[in-house]
Amino acid sequence: MAAGPRTPRRARLTGVGAYVPERVMTNAELEVMVDTTDEWILARTGIRERHIAAGDQATTDLAAAAVRDLLDRTGTAPSDIDLLIIATTTPDYVFPPCAPLVGTMTGMDSVAAFDLNAVCSGFMYGMAQATGMVEAGLIRRAVVVGADTLSRIINWEDRATCVLFADGAGAVMIEADDGAPGTGVVGFDLGSDGSTPGDLWVPAGGTRTPITPGVPHADTCIQMNGREVFRFATRILVESSARLLREAGLTIDDIDLLVAHQANERILDHASERIGIPREKVVMNLDRLGNTSSASIPLALAEARDTGVLADGALVLMVGFGAGLTWGSVLARWEPRP
Ligand code: UT7
């Protein structure tokens, strides 16, 4: 990527693509693996089933499938993409990052490409990064992917976490408006609080505690203080949305659709009630997809488009939250390519 003279412009959200692995894992299957019940999972989380990657699928495979879907749907040539960002917590390797591999897998020769890790908020950070680069005139068109293969870091003996997380990938197109009418990507609210990393983490496998023969398997998997994260998630969903709307000079009545991280139906219910947005404007697909971390917001957006809930020109409020702790909200108008 080379940036010549820069022209300020607006960035628009013009397309979304999605991919989930074929294999569906039901709550009934989990009943056999751990001490849980379909009733408990459904009542406490809203999840009925989730998709799990095949043994030979890694994060780049899911991401590439979502990117191909996006390019097909928007009629975009891979060579027209200037920047590819992949938000993920579960890359194929420690390095290289996923993005250069996915660029090659999808025909984007020499594309500027990097990974970004802000866990379940990563996709929101990626959208902010792409928007900033488009609006600064550094690039014309970016693809932002959220992709995770959480099944590889789930402790399948821990009933508190194994019922929640799953695999998938979603991708959006952020591109320069070329002077077309519309409001584009309106604004962001991004933040973090790193004071309690152990609330949601994988303790081993990084540079602080490398994986050695003495490290328990459970420490190489997701561990979560569910109640604390639940409290944080509900609070931050409300606060971040309110801050962003205030900054944009809008109210919740201006919002056509809330697409929040699909962590738990009860979090979405509590938060949407406090935000004051009617249930029919809140997208939920976690009953069938579970919590797919970075992928959950673009996957929910894609489903809303497919079911007709996401109308052209709709003003969409997206909110991510998760480990770090991190959070990120994006307000954008859905302006698909004709
Ligand atoms: O993506 C990042 C963001 N993640 C989140 O936002 C997740 C936030 N947290 C949550 O969604 C919820 O806290 C959970 C779904 C993880 C747990 O629900 P909860 O209502 O907060 O349950 P709890 O942790 O308070 O546990 C209640 C009981 C406990 O038993 P005791 O101690 O009361 O006897 C747990 O051991 O439920 C038990 N329990 C289970 N029982 C059956 C925990 N997991 C299960 C299970 N099946 N799978």
GROMACS .gro file of C-alpha atoms and ligand atoms in nm:
model
  386
    1MET     CA    1   0.000   0.000   0.000
    2ALA     CA    2   0.134   0.342  -0.091
    3ALA     CA    3  -0.049   0.661   0.005
    4GLY     CA    4  -0.013   0.966  -0.214
    5PRO     CA    5  -0.170   1.307  -0.148
    6ARG     CA    6  -0.452   1.259   0.099
    7THR     CA    7  -0.811   1.374   0.048
    8PRO     CA    8  -1.049   1.374   0.344
    9ARG     CA    9  -1.369   1.182   0.268
   10ARG     CA   10  -1.634   0.980   0.445
   11ALA     CA   11  -1.622   0.604   0.490
   12ARG     CA   12  -1.930   0.391   0.420
   13LEU     CA   13  -2.039   0.047   0.530
   14THR     CA   14  -2.134  -0.113   0.200
   15GLY     CA   15  -2.133  -0.490   0.237
   16VAL     CA   16  -2.128  -0.789   0.468
   17GLY     CA   17  -2.031  -1.153   0.420
   18ALA     CA   18  -2.047  -1.453   0.652
   19TYR     CA   19  -1.937  -1.809   0.707
   20VAL     CA   20  -2.005  -2.068   0.976
   21PRO     CA   21  -1.869  -2.423   0.972
   22GLU     CA   22  -2.115  -2.698   0.876
   23ARG     CA   23  -2.095  -2.901   1.195
   24VAL     CA   24  -2.373  -2.813   1.441
   25MET     CA   25  -2.331  -2.904   1.807
   26THR     CA   26  -2.655  -2.914   2.007
   27ASN     CA   27  -2.710  -2.868   2.379
   28ALA     CA   28  -2.807  -3.237   2.392
   29GLU     CA   29  -2.451  -3.329   2.286
   30LEU     CA   30  -2.308  -3.114   2.565
   31GLU     CA   31  -2.534  -3.292   2.817
   32VAL     CA   32  -2.333  -3.607   2.743
   33MET     CA   33  -1.996  -3.431   2.781
   34VAL     CA   34  -2.045  -3.228   3.103
   35ASP     CA   35  -2.289  -3.200   3.394
   36THR     CA   36  -2.538  -2.966   3.226
   37THR     CA   37  -2.886  -2.966   3.075
   38ASP     CA   38  -3.047  -2.819   2.767
   39GLU     CA   39  -3.288  -2.637   3.004
   40TRP     CA   40  -3.005  -2.471   3.200
   41ILE     CA   41  -2.816  -2.360   2.890
   42LEU     CA   42  -3.130  -2.224   2.723
   43ALA     CA   43  -3.260  -2.046   3.033
   44ARG     CA   44  -2.925  -1.894   3.141
   45THR     CA   45  -2.781  -1.809   2.797
   46GLY     CA   46  -3.045  -1.842   2.521
   47ILE     CA   47  -2.818  -2.079   2.324
   48ARG     CA   48  -2.967  -2.392   2.160
   49GLU     CA   49  -2.684  -2.494   1.929
   50ARG     CA   50  -2.357  -2.368   1.782
   51HIS     CA   51  -2.126  -2.437   1.487
   52ILE     CA   52  -1.787  -2.602   1.538
   53ALA     CA   53  -1.499  -2.604   1.289
   54ALA     CA   54  -1.396  -2.934   1.127
   55GLY     CA   55  -1.063  -3.083   1.234
   56ASP     CA   56  -0.889  -2.950   0.924
   57GLN     CA   57  -1.037  -2.599   0.945
   58ALA     CA   58  -0.848  -2.315   1.112
   59THR     CA   59  -0.930  -1.946   1.151
   60THR     CA   60  -0.794  -1.846   0.808
   61ASP     CA   61  -1.026  -2.100   0.641
   62LEU     CA   62  -1.331  -1.948   0.811
   63ALA     CA   63  -1.210  -1.593   0.742
   64ALA     CA   64  -1.137  -1.663   0.374
   65ALA     CA   65  -1.485  -1.811   0.326
   66ALA     CA   66  -1.645  -1.498   0.477
   67VAL     CA   67  -1.428  -1.271   0.259
   68ARG     CA   68  -1.522  -1.465  -0.057
   69ASP     CA   69  -1.890  -1.430   0.035
   70LEU     CA   70  -1.840  -1.053   0.084
   71LEU     CA   71  -1.655  -1.008  -0.247
   72ASP     CA   72  -1.921  -1.212  -0.433
   73ARG     CA   73  -2.213  -1.024  -0.284
   74THR     CA   74  -2.063  -0.681  -0.344
   75GLY     CA   75  -1.924  -0.769  -0.687
   76THR     CA   76  -1.578  -0.653  -0.580
   77ALA     CA   77  -1.254  -0.771  -0.739
   78PRO     CA   78  -0.991  -0.878  -0.483
   79SER     CA   79  -0.748  -0.637  -0.650
   80ASP     CA   80  -0.974  -0.346  -0.547
   81ILE     CA   81  -0.908  -0.405  -0.176
   82ASP     CA   82  -0.634  -0.184  -0.028
   83LEU     CA   83  -0.642  -0.308   0.331
   84LEU     CA   84  -0.739  -0.634   0.502
   85ILE     CA   85  -0.778  -0.637   0.881
   86ILE     CA   86  -0.857  -0.959   1.064
   87ALA     CA   87  -0.980  -0.927   1.419
   88THR     CA   88  -0.913  -1.257   1.593
   89THR     CA   89  -0.806  -1.408   1.923
   90THR     CA   90  -0.742  -1.749   1.774
   91PRO     CA   91  -0.493  -1.709   1.486
   92ASP     CA   92  -0.366  -2.014   1.297
   93TYR     CA   93  -0.014  -1.949   1.431
   94VAL     CA   94   0.161  -1.727   1.687
   95PHE     CA   95   0.290  -1.570   1.366
   96PRO     CA   96   0.254  -1.506   1.078
   97PRO     CA   97  -0.078  -1.329   1.133
   98CYS     CA   98  -0.391  -1.455   0.956
   99ALA     CA   99  -0.447  -1.149   0.736
  100PRO     CA  100  -0.161  -1.198   0.485
  101LEU     CA  101  -0.258  -1.566   0.448
  102VAL     CA  102  -0.625  -1.479   0.390
  103GLY     CA  103  -0.521  -1.207   0.144
  104THR     CA  104  -0.340  -1.468  -0.063
  105MET     CA  105  -0.620  -1.725  -0.024
  106THR     CA  106  -0.872  -1.475  -0.164
  107GLY     CA  107  -0.657  -1.333  -0.445
  108MET     CA  108  -0.566  -0.997  -0.288
  109ASP     CA  109  -0.210  -0.979  -0.415
  110SER     CA  110   0.017  -0.746  -0.215
  111VAL     CA  111  -0.273  -0.620   0.001
  112ALA     CA  112  -0.180  -0.431   0.321
  113ALA     CA  113  -0.281  -0.685   0.585
  114PHE     CA  114  -0.261  -0.725   0.961
  115ASP     CA  115  -0.435  -0.893   1.255
  116LEU     CA  116  -0.586  -0.711   1.548
  117ASN     CA  117  -0.666  -0.863   1.887
  118ALA     CA  118  -0.920  -0.693   2.109
  119VAL     CA  119  -1.104  -1.023   2.169
  120CYS     CA  120  -1.484  -0.987   2.145
  121SER     CA  121  -1.449  -0.611   2.077
  122GLY     CA  122  -1.191  -0.669   1.802
  123PHE     CA  123  -1.429  -0.629   1.511
  124MET     CA  124  -1.536  -0.285   1.639
  125TYR     CA  125  -1.171  -0.177   1.670
  126GLY     CA  126  -1.112  -0.305   1.316
  127MET     CA  127  -1.401  -0.099   1.180
  128ALA     CA  128  -1.266   0.209   1.356
  129GLN     CA  129  -0.918   0.151   1.213
  130ALA     CA  130  -1.048   0.100   0.858
  131THR     CA  131  -1.276   0.402   0.878
  132GLY     CA  132  -0.991   0.621   1.002
  133MET     CA  133  -0.765   0.514   0.716
  134VAL     CA  134  -1.036   0.566   0.453
  135GLU     CA  135  -1.133   0.906   0.592
  136ALA     CA  136  -0.769   1.015   0.614
  137GLY     CA  137  -0.739   0.937   0.243
  138LEU     CA  138  -0.476   0.666   0.299
  139ILE     CA  139  -0.688   0.395   0.135
  140ARG     CA  140  -1.010   0.370  -0.067
  141ARG     CA  141  -1.144   0.031   0.035
  142ALA     CA  142  -1.093  -0.202   0.332
  143VAL     CA  143  -1.223  -0.543   0.429
  144VAL     CA  144  -1.260  -0.595   0.803
  145VAL     CA  145  -1.305  -0.953   0.922
  146GLY     CA  146  -1.400  -1.092   1.261
  147ALA     CA  147  -1.301  -1.460   1.276
  148ASP     CA  148  -1.253  -1.702   1.563
  149THR     CA  149  -1.213  -2.074   1.617
  150LEU     CA  150  -1.281  -2.071   1.989
  151SER     CA  151  -1.348  -2.446   1.993
  152ARG     CA  152  -0.968  -2.492   1.989
  153ILE     CA  153  -0.926  -2.309   2.321
  154ILE     CA  154  -1.237  -2.438   2.499
  155ASN     CA  155  -1.190  -2.666   2.797
  156TRP     CA  156  -1.450  -2.930   2.705
  157GLU     CA  157  -1.464  -3.038   3.072
  158ASP     CA  158  -1.560  -2.691   3.200
  159ARG     CA  159  -1.939  -2.660   3.190
  160ALA     CA  160  -1.923  -2.289   3.277
  161THR     CA  161  -1.758  -2.205   2.943
  162CYS     CA  162  -1.791  -2.494   2.697
  163VAL     CA  163  -2.164  -2.433   2.651
  164LEU     CA  164  -2.108  -2.072   2.541
  165PHE     CA  165  -1.837  -2.040   2.279
  166ALA     CA  166  -1.828  -2.138   1.911
  167ASP     CA  167  -1.671  -2.078   1.569
  168GLY     CA  168  -1.746  -1.852   1.273
  169ALA     CA  169  -1.638  -1.555   1.062
  170GLY     CA  170  -1.796  -1.238   0.926
  171ALA     CA  171  -1.657  -0.963   0.703
  172VAL     CA  172  -1.759  -0.610   0.606
  173MET     CA  173  -1.655  -0.364   0.340
  174ILE     CA  174  -1.563  -0.010   0.441
  175GLU     CA  175  -1.505   0.220   0.146
  176ALA     CA  176  -1.472   0.583   0.041
  177ASP     CA  177  -1.803   0.750  -0.041
  178ASP     CA  178  -1.682   0.920  -0.362
  179GLY     CA  179  -1.909   1.211  -0.284
  180ALA     CA  180  -2.227   1.000  -0.282
  181PRO     CA  181  -2.501   1.124  -0.047
  182GLY     CA  182  -2.539   0.945   0.284
  183THR     CA  183  -2.406   0.965   0.636
  184GLY     CA  184  -2.152   0.681   0.627
  185VAL     CA  185  -1.984   0.562   0.944
  186VAL     CA  186  -2.106   0.814   1.200
  187GLY     CA  187  -1.884   0.755   1.504
  188PHE     CA  188  -1.718   0.530   1.761
  189ASP     CA  189  -1.678   0.473   2.129
  190LEU     CA  190  -1.376   0.257   2.216
  191GLY     CA  191  -1.229   0.179   2.556
  192SER     CA  192  -1.060  -0.066   2.790
  193ASP     CA  193  -0.992  -0.151   3.153
  194GLY     CA  194  -0.698  -0.384   3.205
  195SER     CA  195  -0.724  -0.402   3.584
  196THR     CA  196  -0.882  -0.749   3.600
  197PRO     CA  197  -0.736  -0.960   3.318
  198GLY     CA  198  -0.828  -1.284   3.496
  199ASP     CA  199  -1.201  -1.217   3.462
  200LEU     CA  200  -1.181  -1.364   3.113
  201TRP     CA  201  -0.857  -1.508   2.982
  202VAL     CA  202  -0.641  -1.794   2.867
  203PRO     CA  203  -0.372  -1.789   3.137
  204ALA     CA  204  -0.100  -1.989   2.958
  205GLY     CA  205   0.045  -1.993   2.609
  206GLY     CA  206   0.178  -1.638   2.600
  207THR     CA  207   0.516  -1.502   2.705
  208ARG     CA  208   0.425  -1.481   3.076
  209THR     CA  209   0.342  -1.850   3.109
  210PRO     CA  210   0.458  -2.045   2.806
  211ILE     CA  211   0.309  -2.391   2.760
  212THR     CA  212   0.547  -2.640   2.923
  213PRO     CA  213   0.479  -2.999   3.032
  214GLY     CA  214   0.386  -2.883   3.386
  215VAL     CA  215   0.114  -2.640   3.276
  216PRO     CA  216  -0.238  -2.781   3.336
  217HIS     CA  217  -0.451  -2.819   3.023
  218ALA     CA  218  -0.721  -2.598   3.181
  219ASP     CA  219  -0.474  -2.306   3.183
  220THR     CA  220  -0.434  -2.329   2.806
  221CYS     CA  221  -0.811  -2.279   2.764
  222ILE     CA  222  -1.067  -2.003   2.819
  223GLN     CA  223  -1.139  -1.931   3.188
  224MET     CA  224  -1.406  -1.685   3.292
  225ASN     CA  225  -1.556  -1.524   3.600
  226GLY     CA  226  -1.902  -1.534   3.443
  227ARG     CA  227  -2.085  -1.319   3.696
  228GLU     CA  228  -1.829  -1.036   3.683
  229VAL     CA  229  -1.820  -1.037   3.304
  230PHE     CA  230  -2.200  -1.041   3.295
  231ARG     CA  231  -2.213  -0.731   3.518
  232PHE     CA  232  -1.948  -0.554   3.310
  233ALA     CA  233  -2.116  -0.646   2.981
  234THR     CA  234  -2.458  -0.518   3.082
  235ARG     CA  235  -2.316  -0.192   3.220
  236ILE     CA  236  -2.083  -0.118   2.929
  237LEU     CA  237  -2.344  -0.193   2.664
  238VAL     CA  238  -2.563   0.078   2.815
  239GLU     CA  239  -2.283   0.328   2.886
  240SER     CA  240  -2.098   0.295   2.556
  241SER     CA  241  -2.419   0.323   2.352
  242ALA     CA  242  -2.526   0.632   2.547
  243ARG     CA  243  -2.185   0.800   2.504
  244LEU     CA  244  -2.181   0.738   2.131
  245LEU     CA  245  -2.537   0.861   2.077
  246ARG     CA  246  -2.466   1.173   2.283
  247GLU     CA  247  -2.149   1.248   2.082
  248ALA     CA  248  -2.344   1.202   1.758
  249GLY     CA  249  -2.628   1.427   1.878
  250LEU     CA  250  -2.879   1.143   1.840
  251THR     CA  251  -3.118   0.952   2.066
  252ILE     CA  252  -3.203   0.585   2.081
  253ASP     CA  253  -3.520   0.658   1.880
  254ASP     CA  254  -3.296   0.742   1.581
  255ILE     CA  255  -3.152   0.389   1.581
  256ASP     CA  256  -3.306   0.135   1.345
  257LEU     CA  257  -3.115  -0.169   1.467
  258LEU     CA  258  -2.895  -0.271   1.761
  259VAL     CA  259  -2.639  -0.536   1.669
  260ALA     CA  260  -2.453  -0.620   1.989
  261HIS     CA  261  -2.202  -0.892   2.070
  262GLN     CA  262  -2.394  -1.220   2.099
  263ALA     CA  263  -2.273  -1.329   2.443
  264ASN     CA  264  -2.592  -1.405   2.632
  265GLU     CA  265  -2.960  -1.340   2.562
  266ARG     CA  266  -3.007  -1.213   2.918
  267ILE     CA  267  -2.732  -0.951   2.870
  268LEU     CA  268  -2.901  -0.829   2.552
  269ASP     CA  269  -3.245  -0.828   2.720
  270HIS     CA  270  -3.126  -0.637   3.030
  271ALA     CA  271  -2.922  -0.387   2.833
  272SER     CA  272  -3.180  -0.318   2.562
  273GLU     CA  273  -3.445  -0.258   2.826
  274ARG     CA  274  -3.219  -0.007   3.003
  275ILE     CA  275  -3.118   0.158   2.674
  276GLY     CA  276  -3.487   0.184   2.586
  277ILE     CA  277  -3.475   0.014   2.247
  278PRO     CA  278  -3.767  -0.213   2.153
  279ARG     CA  279  -3.691  -0.585   2.133
  280GLU     CA  280  -3.781  -0.603   1.761
  281LYS     CA  281  -3.489  -0.369   1.687
  282VAL     CA  282  -3.238  -0.596   1.865
  283VAL     CA  283  -3.074  -0.860   1.646
  284MET     CA  284  -3.024  -1.200   1.812
  285ASN     CA  285  -2.884  -1.512   1.654
  286LEU     CA  286  -2.696  -1.660   1.947
  287ASP     CA  287  -2.963  -1.927   1.986
  288ARG     CA  288  -2.816  -2.092   1.674
  289LEU     CA  289  -2.456  -1.962   1.672
  290GLY     CA  290  -2.351  -1.922   2.037
  291ASN     CA  291  -2.077  -1.674   2.124
  292THR     CA  292  -1.835  -1.646   1.830
  293SER     CA  293  -1.626  -1.360   1.980
  294SER     CA  294  -1.490  -1.131   1.703
  295ALA     CA  295  -1.727  -1.286   1.448
  296SER     CA  296  -2.053  -1.237   1.635
  297ILE     CA  297  -2.137  -0.880   1.523
  298PRO     CA  298  -2.073  -0.926   1.148
  299LEU     CA  299  -2.252  -1.262   1.159
  300ALA     CA  300  -2.555  -1.099   1.322
  301LEU     CA  301  -2.541  -0.814   1.070
  302ALA     CA  302  -2.532  -1.063   0.781
  303GLU     CA  303  -2.830  -1.249   0.919
  304ALA     CA  304  -3.023  -0.924   0.962
  305ARG     CA  305  -2.955  -0.843   0.597
  306ASP     CA  306  -3.064  -1.194   0.489
  307THR     CA  307  -3.390  -1.180   0.685
  308GLY     CA  308  -3.474  -0.830   0.565
  309VAL     CA  309  -3.448  -0.678   0.914
  310LEU     CA  310  -3.159  -0.462   0.796
  311ALA     CA  311  -3.313  -0.220   0.548
  312ASP     CA  312  -3.105  -0.011   0.308
  313GLY     CA  313  -3.023   0.320   0.476
  314ALA     CA  314  -3.082   0.182   0.828
  315LEU     CA  315  -2.885   0.344   1.110
  316VAL     CA  316  -2.716   0.060   1.296
  317LEU     CA  317  -2.566   0.071   1.644
  318MET     CA  318  -2.307  -0.203   1.696
  319VAL     CA  319  -2.160  -0.276   2.039
  320GLY     CA  320  -1.883  -0.520   2.129
  321PHE     CA  321  -1.748  -0.608   2.474
  322GLY     CA  322  -1.524  -0.873   2.619
  323ALA     CA  323  -1.188  -0.978   2.756
  324GLY     CA  324  -0.933  -0.712   2.837
  325LEU     CA  325  -1.171  -0.583   2.947
  326THR     CA  326  -1.243  -0.403   2.622
  327TRP     CA  327  -1.541  -0.245   2.458
  328GLY     CA  328  -1.622  -0.077   2.131
  329SER     CA  329  -1.930   0.073   1.969
  330VAL     CA  330  -1.977   0.184   1.610
  331LEU     CA  331  -2.266   0.380   1.466
  332ALA     CA  332  -2.302   0.342   1.090
  333ARG     CA  333  -2.559   0.371   0.818
  334TRP     CA  334  -2.605   0.055   0.610
  335GLU     CA  335  -2.545   0.172   0.254
  336PRO     CA  336  -2.502  -0.143   0.043
  337ARG     CA  337  -2.368  -0.124  -0.309
  338PRO     CA  338  -2.661  -0.116  -0.555
  339UT7     O1  339  -1.776  -1.294   2.504
  339UT7     C1  340  -1.728  -1.226   2.614
  339UT7     C2  341  -1.835  -1.185   2.702
  339UT7     N1  342  -1.887  -1.294   2.779
  339UT7     C3  343  -1.997  -1.277   2.850
  339UT7     O2  344  -2.053  -1.173   2.844
  339UT7     C4  345  -2.044  -1.389   2.939
  339UT7     C5  346  -2.101  -1.328   3.066
  339UT7     N2  347  -2.151  -1.425   3.164
  339UT7     C6  348  -2.259  -1.502   3.141
  339UT7     O3  349  -2.316  -1.502   3.034
  339UT7     C7  350  -2.313  -1.583   3.256
  339UT7     O4  351  -2.248  -1.544   3.374
  339UT7     C8  352  -2.296  -1.736   3.237
  339UT7     C9  353  -2.388  -1.786   3.130
  339UT7    C10  354  -2.152  -1.768   3.202
  339UT7    C11  355  -2.331  -1.809   3.367
  339UT7     O5  356  -2.464  -1.777   3.405
  339UT7     P1  357  -2.496  -1.731   3.553
  339UT7     O6  358  -2.641  -1.721   3.565
  339UT7     O7  359  -2.414  -1.610   3.582
  339UT7     O8  360  -2.447  -1.857   3.636
  339UT7     P2  361  -2.340  -1.859   3.757
  339UT7     O9  362  -2.203  -1.851   3.703
  339UT7    O10  363  -2.384  -1.761   3.860
  339UT7    O11  364  -2.366  -2.005   3.811
  339UT7    C12  365  -2.492  -2.043   3.870
  339UT7    C13  366  -2.488  -2.191   3.895
  339UT7    C14  367  -2.360  -2.238   3.962
  339UT7    O12  368  -2.393  -2.341   4.053
  339UT7     P3  369  -2.403  -2.311   4.211
  339UT7    O13  370  -2.268  -2.261   4.248
  339UT7    O14  371  -2.511  -2.207   4.223
  339UT7    O15  372  -2.439  -2.444   4.267
  339UT7    C15  373  -2.281  -2.296   3.850
  339UT7    O16  374  -2.191  -2.397   3.892
  339UT7    O17  375  -2.496  -2.260   3.770
  339UT7    C16  376  -2.389  -2.355   3.764
  339UT7     N3  377  -2.351  -2.373   3.625
  339UT7    C17  378  -2.409  -2.463   3.545
  339UT7     N4  379  -2.508  -2.550   3.565
  339UT7    C18  380  -2.546  -2.627   3.462
  339UT7    C19  381  -2.255  -2.305   3.555
  339UT7     N5  382  -2.252  -2.352   3.429
  339UT7    C20  383  -2.347  -2.448   3.419
  339UT7    C21  384  -2.390  -2.533   3.316
  339UT7     N6  385  -2.490  -2.619   3.342
  339UT7     N7  386  -2.337  -2.527   3.192
   0.00000   0.00000   0.00000
